[in-house]
Amino acid sequence: MAPISIKRILISESVDPCCKKILQENGIQVTEKQNMSKDDLIAEIKDYDGLVVRSATKVTADVINATGNLQIIGRAGTGVDNVDVDAATKKGIIVMNTPSGNTISAAELTCTLLMIVLMISQFMGAEMYGKILGIVGLGRIGKEVATRMQSFGMKTIGYDPITPPEVTATWGVDQMSLEQLWPQCDYITVHTPLMPSTAGLLNDTSFAKCKKGVKVVNCARGGIIDEDALLRALESGQCGGAGLDVFVEEPPKNRALVNHPNVISCPHLGASTKEAQARCGQDIALQIVDMVMGKGLVGAVNAQVLASTFSPGSHQWIKLGEAVGVVLKSCTTSKQPFSQVQITTQGDCLKGSSGYMTSAVMVGLLTDVSKSCPNLVNSLTLAKESGIKIDFFKSQVTRNHSEGLTQGDSCEVEISVNGSSYRATGSVQGGAPVLLELNHSVFRQPVSLTGNLLFFKAAASPQLLPSVTGLLATAGVEMESFSAPAARSGDQWFCVGLSSLLGDLGALKPLVKEAAQLSV
């Protein structure tokens, strides 16, 4: 992938000084402005390519929509619930976090709260040895918590919808469903992101399924444990104690839970260690620099498709996908909108290319069509909003040239418009994207997909080329290249490279059936 240009970054919160230092050492201008209001941020953000935040800055849809050239939002930490990721994706902005920056600090605080809630009882605590700890969310932090608490002799069980059970078994965590987990636990700790499926995960119903006196810890996100349900469980004795580092509202205005005698609370300190802050600041800066330098992409929460675009050779295939999309869009302008896109690749060079080739083709097809500016981050989202169905296939069969596909690596795109289909096939030859076929017209020489191109459909005849050349000369346009179809009968597609685009395609009507021009 071509390196993303990031020249100016705004840091809107207190981030470790190493972040600014690393960015500046790599030629990026950095401005630090803290404690900005929403209106101040909206006014300020227009001048920057990147934004670095922690958790206090609320990067809402209003802020995102006010941006001009913003390309990256970097979260120096794990959670991104203070960023409207959907709005950023639609705008084509990468949202990046530092997935491992505060892992150790959050795990250590969790273990500390677990040990404290063990002792919540009047003049009598309890041992950890032999107790069962349920860990909901078995990512980096969940794993570290399990390892530490096992050293005290606790049995660890857990639930995670993503991490395979055979993987967690190697850490000594027996995975099971939540329905199986709740009744077994003496202690429960949660380590999931806050999303619709995890909001209120521990509620009246789940508390009722737990052992009487179960104790809980939340160092993840406020809202994963239903606070009203927790207070009811504490007052009834169904819950014996809670350690809370996070709340739905921070700082919490409703003090009933915070002031409960069986609750230990902290002011969201999970990542507040010198080591974690230095690690998060360093990680987000290095991740941005690596992305800008074209070395790789780490921590992107909404643009995983981009990770594979840093592989050798992918840049030219991305250019091909976008160019083929532009060609098809241009040749079907009068017949739009299109409803279905089918992308078929073949060849070793395109193994694992489904993500970026699909996105690249859609960038080309949606350019100048969508109100938003399409790029690899948002093109699939924009296509979905437009009701376009996309199918991707990896061909195992190599067809010969006469059947429309050249042998070797290639990408074929077929779109459906008002019941009719249009197809284009391209490849990368000599390190540059080329078009091999357009709507069943196979070109004798591949069309170089660069510069100003004129495509037209006509019946082959000895008079065609001189007539087109004369028309171009009259318009003051030079012909730089000419690609003819291999077939000599029937209506076929031709391509002419131009010194500049024609001012009026209407002049071609007496000579051709259809015509389209574009710049690549």
CSV table of N, CA and C in Angstrom, one decimal, residues 9 11 15-32 52 278 280-286 288-289 293:
chain,number,residue,atom,x,y,z
A,9,ILE,N,-0.4,16.4,13.5
A,9,ILE,CA,-1.1,15.6,14.5
A,9,ILE,C,-1.5,16.5,15.7
A,11,ILE,N,-2.6,16.4,19.6
A,11,ILE,CA,-2.7,15.5,20.8
A,11,ILE,C,-3.6,16.3,21.7
A,15,VAL,N,-0.6,12.9,27.2
A,15,VAL,CA,0.0,11.7,26.7
A,15,VAL,C,1.4,11.7,27.0
A,16,ASP,N,2.0,10.6,27.3
A,16,ASP,CA,3.5,10.6,27.7
A,16,ASP,C,4.3,11.4,26.7
A,17,PRO,N,5.3,12.2,27.1
A,17,PRO,CA,6.1,13.0,26.2
A,17,PRO,C,6.8,12.2,25.1
A,18,CYS,N,7.0,10.9,25.3
A,18,CYS,CA,7.7,10.1,24.3
A,18,CYS,C,6.9,10.1,23.0
A,19,CYS,N,5.6,10.2,23.1
A,19,CYS,CA,4.7,10.2,21.9
A,19,CYS,C,5.0,11.3,21.0
A,20,LYS,N,5.0,12.5,21.5
A,20,LYS,CA,5.3,13.7,20.7
A,20,LYS,C,6.8,13.6,20.2
A,21,LYS,N,7.7,13.2,21.0
A,21,LYS,CA,9.1,13.1,20.6
A,21,LYS,C,9.3,12.1,19.4
A,22,ILE,N,8.7,11.0,19.5
A,22,ILE,CA,8.8,10.0,18.4
A,22,ILE,C,8.2,10.5,17.1
A,23,LEU,N,7.0,11.1,17.2
A,23,LEU,CA,6.3,11.7,16.0
A,23,LEU,C,7.2,12.8,15.4
A,24,GLN,N,7.7,13.7,16.2
A,24,GLN,CA,8.5,14.8,15.6
A,24,GLN,C,9.8,14.3,15.0
A,25,GLU,N,10.4,13.3,15.6
A,25,GLU,CA,11.6,12.7,15.1
A,25,GLU,C,11.4,12.1,13.7
A,26,ASN,N,10.2,11.8,13.4
A,26,ASN,CA,9.9,11.2,12.1
A,26,ASN,C,9.2,12.2,11.2
A,27,GLY,N,9.4,13.5,11.4
A,27,GLY,CA,9.0,14.5,10.5
A,27,GLY,C,7.5,14.9,10.6
A,28,ILE,N,6.8,14.6,11.7
A,28,ILE,CA,5.4,14.9,11.8
A,28,ILE,C,5.3,16.1,12.8
A,29,GLN,N,4.6,17.1,12.4
A,29,GLN,CA,4.3,18.3,13.3
A,29,GLN,C,3.3,17.9,14.3
A,30,VAL,N,3.6,18.3,15.6
A,30,VAL,CA,2.7,17.9,16.7
A,30,VAL,C,2.2,19.2,17.4
A,31,THR,N,0.9,19.3,17.7
A,31,THR,CA,0.4,20.3,18.5
A,31,THR,C,-0.3,19.7,19.7
A,32,GLU,N,-0.1,20.2,20.9
A,32,GLU,CA,-0.7,19.7,22.1
A,32,GLU,C,-1.7,20.7,22.6
A,52,VAL,N,-4.6,12.3,18.3
A,52,VAL,CA,-4.2,11.3,19.4
A,52,VAL,C,-5.0,11.7,20.6
A,278,ALA,N,3.6,5.4,29.6
A,278,ALA,CA,4.7,5.5,28.7
A,278,ALA,C,4.6,4.5,27.5
A,280,CYS,N,1.8,3.1,26.3
A,280,CYS,CA,0.7,3.5,25.4
A,280,CYS,C,1.1,4.7,24.5
A,281,GLY,N,1.8,5.7,25.1
A,281,GLY,CA,2.3,6.8,24.3
A,281,GLY,C,3.3,6.4,23.2
A,282,GLN,N,4.2,5.5,23.6
A,282,GLN,CA,5.2,5.0,22.7
A,282,GLN,C,4.6,4.2,21.6
A,283,ASP,N,3.7,3.3,22.0
A,283,ASP,CA,3.0,2.4,21.0
A,283,ASP,C,2.2,3.1,20.0
A,284,ILE,N,1.4,4.1,20.4
A,284,ILE,CA,0.6,4.8,19.4
A,284,ILE,C,1.5,5.6,18.4
A,285,ALA,N,2.5,6.2,19.0
A,285,ALA,CA,3.4,6.9,18.1
A,285,ALA,C,4.1,6.0,17.1
A,286,LEU,N,4.6,4.9,17.5
A,286,LEU,CA,5.3,4.0,16.7
A,286,LEU,C,4.4,3.4,15.6
A,288,ILE,N,1.7,4.7,14.4
A,288,ILE,CA,1.4,5.8,13.4
A,288,ILE,C,2.6,5.9,12.4
A,289,VAL,N,3.8,6.0,13.0
A,289,VAL,CA,5.0,6.1,12.2
A,289,VAL,C,5.2,5.0,11.2
A,293,MET,N,5.3,5.2,7.2
A,293,MET,CA,6.4,4.7,6.4
A,293,MET,C,6.1,3.5,5.5
